[in-house]
mmCIF file of C-alpha atoms in Angstrom:
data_model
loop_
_atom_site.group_PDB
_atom_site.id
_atom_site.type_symbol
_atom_site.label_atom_id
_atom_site.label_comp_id
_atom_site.label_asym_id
_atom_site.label_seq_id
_atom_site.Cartn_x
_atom_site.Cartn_y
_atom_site.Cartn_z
ATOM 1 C CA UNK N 1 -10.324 191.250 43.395
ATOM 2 C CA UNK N 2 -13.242 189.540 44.805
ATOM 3 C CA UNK N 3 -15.035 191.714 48.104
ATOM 4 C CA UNK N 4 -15.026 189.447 51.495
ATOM 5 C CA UNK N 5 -18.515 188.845 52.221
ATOM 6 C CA UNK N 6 -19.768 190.679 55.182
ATOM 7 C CA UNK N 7 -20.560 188.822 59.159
ATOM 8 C CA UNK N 8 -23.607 188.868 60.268
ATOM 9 C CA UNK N 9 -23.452 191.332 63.099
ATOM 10 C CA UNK N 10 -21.229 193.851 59.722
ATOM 11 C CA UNK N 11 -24.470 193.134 57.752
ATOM 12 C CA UNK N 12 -27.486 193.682 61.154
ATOM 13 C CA UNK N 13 -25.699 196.524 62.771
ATOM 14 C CA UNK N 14 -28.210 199.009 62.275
ATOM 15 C CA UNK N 15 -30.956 196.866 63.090
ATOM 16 C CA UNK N 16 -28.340 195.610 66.289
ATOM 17 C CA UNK N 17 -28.251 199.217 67.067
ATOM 18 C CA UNK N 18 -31.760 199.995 66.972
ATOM 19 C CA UNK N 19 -32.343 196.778 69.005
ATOM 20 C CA UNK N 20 -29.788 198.253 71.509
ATOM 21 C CA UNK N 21 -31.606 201.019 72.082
ATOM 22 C CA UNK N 22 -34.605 200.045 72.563
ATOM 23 C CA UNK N 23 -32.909 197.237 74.786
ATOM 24 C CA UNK N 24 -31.456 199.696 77.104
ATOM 25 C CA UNK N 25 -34.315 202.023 76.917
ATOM 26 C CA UNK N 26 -36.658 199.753 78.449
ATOM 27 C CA UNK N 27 -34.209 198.534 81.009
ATOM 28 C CA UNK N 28 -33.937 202.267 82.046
ATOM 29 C CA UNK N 29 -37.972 202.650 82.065
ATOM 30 C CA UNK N 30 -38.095 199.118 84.324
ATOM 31 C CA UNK N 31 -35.390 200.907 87.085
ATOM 32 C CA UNK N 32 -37.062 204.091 87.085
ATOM 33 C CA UNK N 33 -40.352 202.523 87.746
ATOM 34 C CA UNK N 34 -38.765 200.270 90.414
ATOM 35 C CA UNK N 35 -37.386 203.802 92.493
ATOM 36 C CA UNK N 36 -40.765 205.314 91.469
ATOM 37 C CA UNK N 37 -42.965 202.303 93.390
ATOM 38 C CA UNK N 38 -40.215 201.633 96.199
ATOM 39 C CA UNK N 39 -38.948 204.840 97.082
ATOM 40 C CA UNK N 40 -42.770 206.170 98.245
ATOM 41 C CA UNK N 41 -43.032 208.911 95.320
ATOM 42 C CA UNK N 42 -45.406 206.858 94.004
ATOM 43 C CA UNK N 43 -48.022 207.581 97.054
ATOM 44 C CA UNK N 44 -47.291 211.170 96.501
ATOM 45 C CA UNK N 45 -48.141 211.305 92.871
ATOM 46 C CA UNK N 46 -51.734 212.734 92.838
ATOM 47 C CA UNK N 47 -51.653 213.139 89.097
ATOM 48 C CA UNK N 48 -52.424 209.181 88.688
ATOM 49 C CA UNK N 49 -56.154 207.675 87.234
ATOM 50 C CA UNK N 50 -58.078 207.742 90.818
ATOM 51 C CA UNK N 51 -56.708 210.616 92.401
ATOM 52 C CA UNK N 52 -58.115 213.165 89.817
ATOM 53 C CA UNK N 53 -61.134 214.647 92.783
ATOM 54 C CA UNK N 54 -58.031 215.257 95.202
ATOM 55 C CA UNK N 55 -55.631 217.012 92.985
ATOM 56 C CA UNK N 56 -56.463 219.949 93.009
ATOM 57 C CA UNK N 57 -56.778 220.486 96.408
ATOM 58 C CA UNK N 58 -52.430 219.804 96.674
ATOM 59 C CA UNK N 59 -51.410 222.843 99.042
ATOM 60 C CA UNK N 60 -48.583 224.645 96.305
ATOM 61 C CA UNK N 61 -47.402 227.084 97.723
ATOM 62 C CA UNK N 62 -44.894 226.627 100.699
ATOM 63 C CA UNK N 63 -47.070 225.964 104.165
ATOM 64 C CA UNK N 64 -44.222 226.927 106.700
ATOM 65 C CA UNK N 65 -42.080 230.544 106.741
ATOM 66 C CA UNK N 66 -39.161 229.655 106.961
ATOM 67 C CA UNK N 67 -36.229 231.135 109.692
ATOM 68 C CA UNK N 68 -32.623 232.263 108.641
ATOM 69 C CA UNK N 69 -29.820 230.239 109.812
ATOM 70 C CA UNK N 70 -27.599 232.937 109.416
ATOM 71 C CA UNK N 71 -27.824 235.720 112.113
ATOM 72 C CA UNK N 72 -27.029 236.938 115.279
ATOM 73 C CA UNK N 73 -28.786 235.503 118.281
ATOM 74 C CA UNK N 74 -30.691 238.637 120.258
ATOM 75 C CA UNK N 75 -33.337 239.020 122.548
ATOM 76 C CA UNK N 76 -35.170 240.138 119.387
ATOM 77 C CA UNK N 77 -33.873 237.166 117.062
ATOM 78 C CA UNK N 78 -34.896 234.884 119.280
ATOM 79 C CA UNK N 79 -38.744 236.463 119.872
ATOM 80 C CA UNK N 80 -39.314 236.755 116.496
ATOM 81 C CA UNK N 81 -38.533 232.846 115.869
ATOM 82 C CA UNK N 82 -40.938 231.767 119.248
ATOM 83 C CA UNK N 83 -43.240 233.938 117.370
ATOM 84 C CA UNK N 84 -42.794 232.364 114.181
ATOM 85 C CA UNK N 85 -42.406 229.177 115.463
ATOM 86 C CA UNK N 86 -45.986 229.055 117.742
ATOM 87 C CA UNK N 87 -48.008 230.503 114.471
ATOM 88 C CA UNK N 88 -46.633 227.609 112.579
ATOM 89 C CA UNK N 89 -46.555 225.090 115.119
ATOM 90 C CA UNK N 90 -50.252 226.157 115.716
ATOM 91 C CA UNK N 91 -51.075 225.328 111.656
ATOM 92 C CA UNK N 92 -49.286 221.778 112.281
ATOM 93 C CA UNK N 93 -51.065 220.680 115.015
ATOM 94 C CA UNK N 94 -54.245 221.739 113.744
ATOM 95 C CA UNK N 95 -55.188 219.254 111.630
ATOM 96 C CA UNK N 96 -55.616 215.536 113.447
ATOM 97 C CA UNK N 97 -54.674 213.438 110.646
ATOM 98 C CA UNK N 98 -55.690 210.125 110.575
ATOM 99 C CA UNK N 99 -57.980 210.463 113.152
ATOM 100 C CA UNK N 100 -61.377 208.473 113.380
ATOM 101 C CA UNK N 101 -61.735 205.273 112.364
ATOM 102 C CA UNK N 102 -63.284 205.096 108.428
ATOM 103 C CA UNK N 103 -62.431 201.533 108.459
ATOM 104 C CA UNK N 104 -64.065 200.160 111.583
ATOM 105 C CA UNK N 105 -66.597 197.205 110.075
ATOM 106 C CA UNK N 106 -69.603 198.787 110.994
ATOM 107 C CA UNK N 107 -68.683 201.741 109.526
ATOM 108 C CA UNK N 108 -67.765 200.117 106.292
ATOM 109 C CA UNK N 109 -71.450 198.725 107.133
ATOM 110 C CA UNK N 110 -70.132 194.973 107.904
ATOM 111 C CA UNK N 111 -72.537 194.496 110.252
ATOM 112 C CA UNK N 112 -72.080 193.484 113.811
ATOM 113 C CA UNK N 113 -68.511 192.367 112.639
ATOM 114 C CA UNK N 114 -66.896 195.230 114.953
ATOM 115 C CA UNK N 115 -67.823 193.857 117.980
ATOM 116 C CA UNK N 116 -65.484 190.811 117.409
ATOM 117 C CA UNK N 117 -62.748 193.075 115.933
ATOM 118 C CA UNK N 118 -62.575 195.435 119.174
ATOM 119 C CA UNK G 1 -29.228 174.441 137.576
ATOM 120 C CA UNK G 2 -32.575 173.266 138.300
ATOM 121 C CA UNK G 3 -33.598 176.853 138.854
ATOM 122 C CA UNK G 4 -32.408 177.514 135.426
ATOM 123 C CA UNK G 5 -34.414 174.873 133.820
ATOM 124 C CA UNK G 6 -37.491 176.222 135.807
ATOM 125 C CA UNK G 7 -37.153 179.680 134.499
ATOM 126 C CA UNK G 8 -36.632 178.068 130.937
ATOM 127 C CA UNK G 9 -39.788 176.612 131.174
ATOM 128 C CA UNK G 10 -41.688 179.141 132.056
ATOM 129 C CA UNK G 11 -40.484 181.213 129.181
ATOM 130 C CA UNK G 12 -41.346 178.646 126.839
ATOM 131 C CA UNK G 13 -44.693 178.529 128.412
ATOM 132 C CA UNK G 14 -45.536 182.131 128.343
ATOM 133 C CA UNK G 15 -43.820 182.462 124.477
ATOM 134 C CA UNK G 16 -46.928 180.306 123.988
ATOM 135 C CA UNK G 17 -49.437 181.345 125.740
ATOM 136 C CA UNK G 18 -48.898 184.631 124.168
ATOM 137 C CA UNK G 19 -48.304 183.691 120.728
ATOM 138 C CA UNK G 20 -51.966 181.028 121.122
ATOM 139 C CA UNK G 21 -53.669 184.575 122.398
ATOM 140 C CA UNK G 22 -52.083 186.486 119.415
ATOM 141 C CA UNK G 23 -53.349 183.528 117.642
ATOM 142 C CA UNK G 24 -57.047 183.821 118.746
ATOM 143 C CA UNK G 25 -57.410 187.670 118.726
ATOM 144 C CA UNK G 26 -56.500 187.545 114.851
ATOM 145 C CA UNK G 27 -58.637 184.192 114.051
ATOM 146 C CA UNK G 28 -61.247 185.837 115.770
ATOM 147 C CA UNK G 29 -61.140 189.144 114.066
ATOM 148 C CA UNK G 30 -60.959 187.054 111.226
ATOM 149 C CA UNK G 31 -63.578 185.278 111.513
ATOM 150 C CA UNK G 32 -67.477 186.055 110.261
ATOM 151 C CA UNK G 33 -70.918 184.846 110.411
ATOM 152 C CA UNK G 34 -72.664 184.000 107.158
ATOM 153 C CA UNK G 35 -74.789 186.852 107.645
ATOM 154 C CA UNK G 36 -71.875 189.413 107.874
ATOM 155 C CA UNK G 37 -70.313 187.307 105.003
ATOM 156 C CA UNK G 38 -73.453 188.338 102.708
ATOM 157 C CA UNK G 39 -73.404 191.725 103.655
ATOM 158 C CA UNK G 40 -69.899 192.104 102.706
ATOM 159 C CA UNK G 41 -71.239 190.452 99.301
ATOM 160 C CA UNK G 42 -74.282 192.482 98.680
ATOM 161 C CA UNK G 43 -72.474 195.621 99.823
ATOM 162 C CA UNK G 44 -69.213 194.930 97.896
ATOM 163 C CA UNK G 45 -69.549 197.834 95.563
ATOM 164 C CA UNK G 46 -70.790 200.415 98.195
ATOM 165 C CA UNK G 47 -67.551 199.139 100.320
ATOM 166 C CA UNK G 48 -65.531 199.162 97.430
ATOM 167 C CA UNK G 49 -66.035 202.944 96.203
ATOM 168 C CA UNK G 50 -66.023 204.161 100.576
ATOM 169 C CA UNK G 51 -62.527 202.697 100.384
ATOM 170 C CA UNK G 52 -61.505 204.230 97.246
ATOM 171 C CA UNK G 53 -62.409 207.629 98.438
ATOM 172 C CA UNK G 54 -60.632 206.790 101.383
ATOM 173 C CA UNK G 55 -57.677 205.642 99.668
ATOM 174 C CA UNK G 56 -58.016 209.285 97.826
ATOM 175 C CA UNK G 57 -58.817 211.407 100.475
ATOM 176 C CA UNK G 58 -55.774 209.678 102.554
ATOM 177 C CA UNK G 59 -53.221 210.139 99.984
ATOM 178 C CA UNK G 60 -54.411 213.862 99.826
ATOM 179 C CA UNK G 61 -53.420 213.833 103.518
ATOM 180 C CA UNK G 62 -50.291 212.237 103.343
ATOM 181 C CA UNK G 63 -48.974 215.173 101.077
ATOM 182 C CA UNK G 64 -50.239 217.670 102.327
ATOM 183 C CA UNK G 65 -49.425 216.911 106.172
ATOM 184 C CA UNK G 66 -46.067 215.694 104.919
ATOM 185 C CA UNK G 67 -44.837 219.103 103.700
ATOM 186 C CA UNK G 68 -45.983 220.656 106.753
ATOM 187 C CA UNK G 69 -44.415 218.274 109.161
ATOM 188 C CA UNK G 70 -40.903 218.304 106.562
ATOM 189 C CA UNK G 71 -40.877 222.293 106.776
ATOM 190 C CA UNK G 72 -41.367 222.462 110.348
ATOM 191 C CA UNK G 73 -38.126 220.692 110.520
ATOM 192 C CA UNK G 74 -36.041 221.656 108.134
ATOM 193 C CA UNK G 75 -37.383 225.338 107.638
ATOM 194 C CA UNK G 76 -37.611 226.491 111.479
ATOM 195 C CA UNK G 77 -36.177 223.635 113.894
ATOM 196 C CA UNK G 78 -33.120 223.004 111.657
ATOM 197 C CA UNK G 79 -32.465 226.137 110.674
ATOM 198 C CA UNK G 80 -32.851 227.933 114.352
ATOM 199 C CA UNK G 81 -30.592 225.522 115.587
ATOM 200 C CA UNK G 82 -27.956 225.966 113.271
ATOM 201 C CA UNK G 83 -28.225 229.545 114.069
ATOM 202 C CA UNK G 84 -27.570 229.210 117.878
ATOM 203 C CA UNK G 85 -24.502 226.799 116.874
ATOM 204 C CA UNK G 86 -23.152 229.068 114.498
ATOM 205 C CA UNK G 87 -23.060 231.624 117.245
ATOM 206 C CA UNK G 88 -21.202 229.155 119.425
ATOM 207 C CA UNK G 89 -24.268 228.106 121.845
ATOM 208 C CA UNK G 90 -25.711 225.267 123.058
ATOM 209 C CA UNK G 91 -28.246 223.301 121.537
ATOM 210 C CA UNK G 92 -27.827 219.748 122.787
ATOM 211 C CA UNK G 93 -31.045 220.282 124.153
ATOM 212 C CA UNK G 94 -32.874 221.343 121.182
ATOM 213 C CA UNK G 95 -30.700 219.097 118.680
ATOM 214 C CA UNK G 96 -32.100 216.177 120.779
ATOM 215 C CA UNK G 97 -36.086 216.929 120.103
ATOM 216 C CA UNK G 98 -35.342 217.942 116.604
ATOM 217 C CA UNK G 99 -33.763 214.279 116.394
ATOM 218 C CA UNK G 100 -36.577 212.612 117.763
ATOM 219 C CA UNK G 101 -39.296 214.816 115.413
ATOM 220 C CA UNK G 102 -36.949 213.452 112.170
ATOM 221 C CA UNK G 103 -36.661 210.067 113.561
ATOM 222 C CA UNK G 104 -41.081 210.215 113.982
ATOM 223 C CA UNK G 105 -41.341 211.783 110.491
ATOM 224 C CA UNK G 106 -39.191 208.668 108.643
ATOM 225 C CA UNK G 107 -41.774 206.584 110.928
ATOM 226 C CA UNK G 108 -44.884 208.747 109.221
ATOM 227 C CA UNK G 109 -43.897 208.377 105.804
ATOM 228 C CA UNK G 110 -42.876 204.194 106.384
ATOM 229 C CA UNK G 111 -45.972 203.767 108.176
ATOM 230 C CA UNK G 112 -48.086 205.428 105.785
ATOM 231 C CA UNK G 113 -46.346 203.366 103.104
ATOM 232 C CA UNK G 114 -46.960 199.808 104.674
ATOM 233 C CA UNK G 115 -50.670 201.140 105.044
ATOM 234 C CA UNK G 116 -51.069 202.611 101.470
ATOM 235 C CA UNK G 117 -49.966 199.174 100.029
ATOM 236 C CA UNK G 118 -52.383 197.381 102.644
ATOM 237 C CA UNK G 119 -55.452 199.922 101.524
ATOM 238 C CA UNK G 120 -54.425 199.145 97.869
ATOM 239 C CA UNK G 121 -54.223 195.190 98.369
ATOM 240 C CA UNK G 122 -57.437 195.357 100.273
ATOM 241 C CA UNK G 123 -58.946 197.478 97.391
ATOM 242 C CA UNK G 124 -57.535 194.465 94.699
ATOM 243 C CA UNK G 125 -59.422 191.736 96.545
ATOM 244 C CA UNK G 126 -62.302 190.877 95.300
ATOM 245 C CA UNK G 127 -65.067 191.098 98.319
ATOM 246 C CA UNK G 128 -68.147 189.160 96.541
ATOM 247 C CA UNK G 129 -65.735 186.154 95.705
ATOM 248 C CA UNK G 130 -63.666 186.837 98.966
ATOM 249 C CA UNK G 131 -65.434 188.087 102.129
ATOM 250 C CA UNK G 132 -63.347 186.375 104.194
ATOM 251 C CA UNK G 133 -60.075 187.432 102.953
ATOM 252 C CA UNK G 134 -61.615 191.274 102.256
ATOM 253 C CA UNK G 135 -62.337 191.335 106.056
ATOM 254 C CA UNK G 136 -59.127 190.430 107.328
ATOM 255 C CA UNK G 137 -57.531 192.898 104.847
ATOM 256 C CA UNK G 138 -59.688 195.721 105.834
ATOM 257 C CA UNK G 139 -58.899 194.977 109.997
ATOM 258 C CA UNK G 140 -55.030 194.952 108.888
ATOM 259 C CA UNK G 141 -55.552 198.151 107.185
ATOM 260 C CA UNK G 142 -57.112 199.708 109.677
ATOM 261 C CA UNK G 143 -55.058 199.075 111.975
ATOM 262 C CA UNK G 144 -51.878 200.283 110.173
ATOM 263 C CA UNK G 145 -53.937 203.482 109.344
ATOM 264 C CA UNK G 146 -53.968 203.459 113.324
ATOM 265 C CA UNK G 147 -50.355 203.387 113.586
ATOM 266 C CA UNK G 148 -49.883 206.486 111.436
ATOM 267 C CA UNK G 149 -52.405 208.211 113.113
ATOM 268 C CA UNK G 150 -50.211 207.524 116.419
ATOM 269 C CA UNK G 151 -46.926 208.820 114.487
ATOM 270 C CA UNK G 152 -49.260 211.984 113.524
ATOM 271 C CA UNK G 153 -49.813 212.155 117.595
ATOM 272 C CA UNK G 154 -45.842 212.052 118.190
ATOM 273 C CA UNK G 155 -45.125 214.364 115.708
ATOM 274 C CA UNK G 156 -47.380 217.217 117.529
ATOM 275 C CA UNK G 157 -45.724 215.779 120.698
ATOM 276 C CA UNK G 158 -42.210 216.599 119.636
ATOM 277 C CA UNK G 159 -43.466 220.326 118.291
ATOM 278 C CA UNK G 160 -44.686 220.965 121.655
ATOM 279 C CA UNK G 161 -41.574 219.530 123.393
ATOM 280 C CA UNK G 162 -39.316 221.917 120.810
ATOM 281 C CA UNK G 163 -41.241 224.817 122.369
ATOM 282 C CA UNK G 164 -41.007 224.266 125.611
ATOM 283 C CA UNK G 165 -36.917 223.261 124.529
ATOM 284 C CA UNK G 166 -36.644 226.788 123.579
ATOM 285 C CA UNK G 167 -38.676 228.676 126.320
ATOM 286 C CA UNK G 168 -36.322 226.075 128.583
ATOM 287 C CA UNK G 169 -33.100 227.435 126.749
ATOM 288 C CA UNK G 170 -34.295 231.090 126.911
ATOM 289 C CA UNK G 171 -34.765 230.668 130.844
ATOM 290 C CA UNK G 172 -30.905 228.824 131.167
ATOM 291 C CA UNK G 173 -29.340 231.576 129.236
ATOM 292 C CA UNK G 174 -28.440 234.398 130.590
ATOM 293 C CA UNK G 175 -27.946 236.951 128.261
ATOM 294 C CA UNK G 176 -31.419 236.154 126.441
ATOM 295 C CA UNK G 177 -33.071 236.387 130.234
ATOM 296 C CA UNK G 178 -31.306 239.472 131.425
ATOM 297 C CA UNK G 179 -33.061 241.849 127.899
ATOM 298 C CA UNK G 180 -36.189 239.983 128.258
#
């Protein structure tokens, strides 16, 4: 008895399955990297070429104590979160971020260029 | 129905004026002499590195001032008032400001986004080929960097306003005023 000669996709489906893979795999890759760029993680990922003399100086451990949410509320609950609370809000506002203006034209040494801008 | 038409037209006029004097401010910040163009040429690599360590130093910012401003809400606002509600209180009051501080936060990190992708876009364009273009890019990024610094400003705002929530809600009640 004569054997039936195999389809194509019988006689490729190793190959079709490796192709699958690797298919799938790189559709994967392009959605993660999608989330990664459009979800803002990307802005927070210090470990990227360029942001190598910043890196290290990534604050690890946490910056805030935090407060139970459990508990009675007491005279003395309540003190020792205002206390908390002012030490921490204290560290917040410390820092003026984003303060200045680095990117004024004259600083960026454009010249008289600032004068029109303002 | 003529007084309608009148007012119509006046709005129409005043859409324009204001849009013509949005118009001018940004053509004018756009615009530069040919001396200021060839600085930005012959300075294009001095720029170019100032805004990279800019772009760096900012980004180092962002994360750093990020988990500070995050924890402050969701490790001592959040978690004191879900405290005072668990022991049946109040906290309208408080839940309000904490509201406002989230609210500013989601502000902070979208503003810092638009102006990360302007800083980066300004940092693509090529400033010897493009002076013109560079500038405009620069004034656009500055300017968003402006508006994060302003969220920064609202976010200490709101901390302050939770304290003086809480030395408000320690005054109204009565059993907290009484031990004190």
């Amino acid at each position: 008895m004569e054997e039936e000669p195999l389809t194509f996709w019988a006689a490729h489906r190793f190959f079709l399955l490796v192709l699958g893979t690797i298919v799938i795999s790189i559709a994967l890759v392009c959605v993660s990297l999608v989330i990664y760029t459009t979800s803002g993680a990307i802005q927070l990922d210090l470990s990227r070429p360029g942001y190598q003399s910043v890196s290290g100086h990534v604050i690890r451990s946490d910056p805030v104590d935090g407060y139970s949410a459990s508990g009675p509320v007491t005279t003395e609950t309540v003190n020792e979160f205002t206390a908390l609370f002012a030490t921490e809000a204290e560290k917040a506002k410390a820092v003026d971020a984003f303060n200045g203006d680095p990117l004024n034209p004259e600083v960026l040494e454009f010249g008289q260029s600032s004068a029109s801008a303002e | 129905m003529k007084n309608k038409f009148n007012h119509i037209v006046i709005a129409i006029v005043a859409v324009g004026m204001i849009s013509l004097a949005g118009w001018h401010t940004v053509s004018a910040q756009a615009t530069l002499t040919n001396e200021q163009r060839s600085q930005i040429v012959s300075n294009c690599v001095t720029i170019k590195n100032s805004l990279n360590q800019l772009h760096a130093t900012d980004a180092l910012l962002r994360v750093n001032r990020g988990q500070v401003y995050e924890s402050m809400a969701s490790k001592l606002m959040e978690t004191f008032n879900a405290r005072l509600a668990n022991n049946g209180r109040d906290v309208q009051g408080l839940e309000l400001v904490t509201s406002s501080y989230r609210s500013t936060l989601t502000n902070f990190r979208n503003h810092y986004q638009e102006y990360d992708r302007q800083l980066t876009d300004t940092i693509n364009i090529d400033c010897s080929e493009n002076p013109d273009e560079f500038h405009a890019s620069v004034l656009d990024s500055r300017e968003k960097r402006s508006i994060v610094h302003e969220d920064v400003k609202k976010l200490h705002r709101f901390i302050d306003d939770y304290q003086s929530a809480i030395d408000d809600y320690i005054l109204n009640d009565a059993s907290l005023r009484e031990s004190n």
